[in-house]
């Protein structure tokens, strides 16, 4: 079955550093990956989409990479801020529906 | 646009009772999705509709769950009878196009937090 895995342990970093979150997938080659942010008590909010023929995508302080050989996507937040603290979910397409990872919680300390 | 609207935001009920969750998608969006989120299993797709027609309900846990979309602006997810293991946050999401049409992103509602005692 298609699997998408994210580090379940929370990532703690200091303000100003770069946060890097990992998403690994198996048994499938998705056409694209999406990254969402989820704050407590709220629904996920779309951040970035990267297609399989794109190596890298950027949006302000966010950067996503997609390595189809390693079957991995990395999500970077540069110059992180406490306001970036949230859970970040990756998702890939699977038979015309999104399959989400369980998310990684990011905590940015001042 | 107000975004995806869900009601109620919180629901507490007793085992065996019927629960109805409601969703109003973003106007003009052709796709509507129902998800369930738990700590153990994360965010799981239950069912999705295209132009009010159910396309894939393979994620619906069992016959106790049913979903309808009588028109383009309203959908319900019903659990009857409810059980404690149904306790979770239920999200509704909508998108303009389908995934096969170009990687369309989904817009999520605030969710309904359900607790079955």
PDB file of C-alpha atoms in Angstrom, chain A residues 25-107:
ATOM      1  CA  UNK A  25       7.047   7.848   0.617  1.00  0.00           C
ATOM      2  CA  UNK A  26       7.090   4.209  -0.478  1.00  0.00           C
ATOM      3  CA  UNK A  27       5.374   1.936  -2.948  1.00  0.00           C
ATOM      4  CA  UNK A  28       4.340   4.804  -5.146  1.00  0.00           C
ATOM      5  CA  UNK A  29       5.654   7.531  -7.411  1.00  0.00           C
ATOM      6  CA  UNK A  30       3.403  10.538  -6.881  1.00  0.00           C
ATOM      7  CA  UNK A  31       3.016  13.125  -9.584  1.00  0.00           C
ATOM      8  CA  UNK A  32       3.369  15.799  -6.932  1.00  0.00           C
ATOM      9  CA  UNK A  33       3.570  16.455  -3.248  1.00  0.00           C
ATOM     10  CA  UNK A  34       1.809  19.075  -1.191  1.00  0.00           C
ATOM     11  CA  UNK A  35       2.706  20.618   2.149  1.00  0.00           C
ATOM     12  CA  UNK A  36       0.135  21.934   4.599  1.00  0.00           C
ATOM     13  CA  UNK A  37       0.330  23.755   7.897  1.00  0.00           C
ATOM     14  CA  UNK A  38      -2.053  22.957  10.745  1.00  0.00           C
ATOM     15  CA  UNK A  39      -2.489  25.032  13.880  1.00  0.00           C
ATOM     16  CA  UNK A  40      -4.196  23.610  16.990  1.00  0.00           C
ATOM     17  CA  UNK A  41      -7.972  23.576  16.638  1.00  0.00           C
ATOM     18  CA  UNK A  42      -7.875  24.479  12.962  1.00  0.00           C
ATOM     19  CA  UNK A  43      -7.965  22.767   9.616  1.00  0.00           C
ATOM     20  CA  UNK A  44      -4.849  22.296   7.483  1.00  0.00           C
ATOM     21  CA  UNK A  45      -3.848  25.201   5.269  1.00  0.00           C
ATOM     22  CA  UNK A  46      -2.090  24.664   1.953  1.00  0.00           C
ATOM     23  CA  UNK A  47       1.456  25.996   1.680  1.00  0.00           C
ATOM     24  CA  UNK A  48       3.290  24.610  -1.335  1.00  0.00           C
ATOM     25  CA  UNK A  49       2.993  22.087  -4.126  1.00  0.00           C
ATOM     26  CA  UNK A  50       5.916  20.542  -5.970  1.00  0.00           C
ATOM     27  CA  UNK A  51       5.675  18.360  -9.055  1.00  0.00           C
ATOM     28  CA  UNK A  52       7.831  15.345  -9.818  1.00  0.00           C
ATOM     29  CA  UNK A  53       9.707  17.194 -12.567  1.00  0.00           C
ATOM     30  CA  UNK A  54      10.580  20.054 -10.216  1.00  0.00           C
ATOM     31  CA  UNK A  55      13.605  19.786  -7.968  1.00  0.00           C
ATOM     32  CA  UNK A  56      12.818  22.778  -5.814  1.00  0.00           C
ATOM     33  CA  UNK A  57      10.029  25.244  -5.090  1.00  0.00           C
ATOM     34  CA  UNK A  58      10.209  28.435  -3.065  1.00  0.00           C
ATOM     35  CA  UNK A  59       7.733  30.781  -1.471  1.00  0.00           C
ATOM     36  CA  UNK A  60       9.079  33.568   0.727  1.00  0.00           C
ATOM     37  CA  UNK A  61      10.915  31.820   3.603  1.00  0.00           C
ATOM     38  CA  UNK A  62       9.681  28.380   2.564  1.00  0.00           C
ATOM     39  CA  UNK A  63      11.477  25.934   0.313  1.00  0.00           C
ATOM     40  CA  UNK A  64      10.454  22.448  -0.734  1.00  0.00           C
ATOM     41  CA  UNK A  65      12.586  19.879  -2.538  1.00  0.00           C
ATOM     42  CA  UNK A  66      11.494  16.677  -4.222  1.00  0.00           C
ATOM     43  CA  UNK A  67      13.942  13.824  -4.773  1.00  0.00           C
ATOM     44  CA  UNK A  68      12.249  11.043  -6.735  1.00  0.00           C
ATOM     45  CA  UNK A  69      15.320   8.825  -6.438  1.00  0.00           C
ATOM     46  CA  UNK A  70      15.325   8.961  -2.653  1.00  0.00           C
ATOM     47  CA  UNK A  71      11.516   9.099  -2.580  1.00  0.00           C
ATOM     48  CA  UNK A  72      11.756  12.034  -0.267  1.00  0.00           C
ATOM     49  CA  UNK A  73      10.639  15.637   0.084  1.00  0.00           C
ATOM     50  CA  UNK A  74      12.283  18.154   2.379  1.00  0.00           C
ATOM     51  CA  UNK A  75      10.500  21.231   3.677  1.00  0.00           C
ATOM     52  CA  UNK A  76      12.641  24.122   4.875  1.00  0.00           C
ATOM     53  CA  UNK A  77      11.705  27.247   6.787  1.00  0.00           C
ATOM     54  CA  UNK A  78      14.545  29.744   6.836  1.00  0.00           C
ATOM     55  CA  UNK A  79      14.930  32.431   9.504  1.00  0.00           C
ATOM     56  CA  UNK A  80      12.307  30.635  11.569  1.00  0.00           C
ATOM     57  CA  UNK A  81      10.043  32.585  13.928  1.00  0.00           C
ATOM     58  CA  UNK A  82       7.938  31.512  16.917  1.00  0.00           C
ATOM     59  CA  UNK A  83       4.882  32.145  14.723  1.00  0.00           C
ATOM     60  CA  UNK A  84       6.053  29.257  12.530  1.00  0.00           C
ATOM     61  CA  UNK A  85       5.295  26.834  15.371  1.00  0.00           C
ATOM     62  CA  UNK A  86       2.652  24.438  14.076  1.00  0.00           C
ATOM     63  CA  UNK A  87       2.231  20.928  12.698  1.00  0.00           C
ATOM     64  CA  UNK A  88       3.309  20.467   9.096  1.00  0.00           C
ATOM     65  CA  UNK A  89       1.704  17.791   6.962  1.00  0.00           C
ATOM     66  CA  UNK A  90       2.881  16.437   3.652  1.00  0.00           C
ATOM     67  CA  UNK A  91       0.520  14.747   1.246  1.00  0.00           C
ATOM     68  CA  UNK A  92       0.848  12.890  -2.015  1.00  0.00           C
ATOM     69  CA  UNK A  93      -1.648  11.837  -4.612  1.00  0.00           C
ATOM     70  CA  UNK A  94      -2.881   8.309  -4.542  1.00  0.00           C
ATOM     71  CA  UNK A  95      -5.501   7.264  -7.051  1.00  0.00           C
ATOM     72  CA  UNK A  96      -6.973  10.725  -7.283  1.00  0.00           C
ATOM     73  CA  UNK A  97      -7.053  11.448  -3.604  1.00  0.00           C
ATOM     74  CA  UNK A  98      -4.593  13.005  -1.220  1.00  0.00           C
ATOM     75  CA  UNK A  99      -2.844  10.711   1.238  1.00  0.00           C
ATOM     76  CA  UNK A 100      -1.517  12.615   4.224  1.00  0.00           C
ATOM     77  CA  UNK A 101       1.362  11.892   6.522  1.00  0.00           C
ATOM     78  CA  UNK A 102       0.748  12.118  10.257  1.00  0.00           C
ATOM     79  CA  UNK A 103       2.581  15.414  10.436  1.00  0.00           C
ATOM     80  CA  UNK A 104       5.595  16.788  12.267  1.00  0.00           C
ATOM     81  CA  UNK A 105       5.193  19.330  15.025  1.00  0.00           C
ATOM     82  CA  UNK A 106       7.602  22.246  14.854  1.00  0.00           C
ATOM     83  CA  UNK A 107       8.367  24.348  17.916  1.00  0.00           C
TER      84      UNK A 107
END
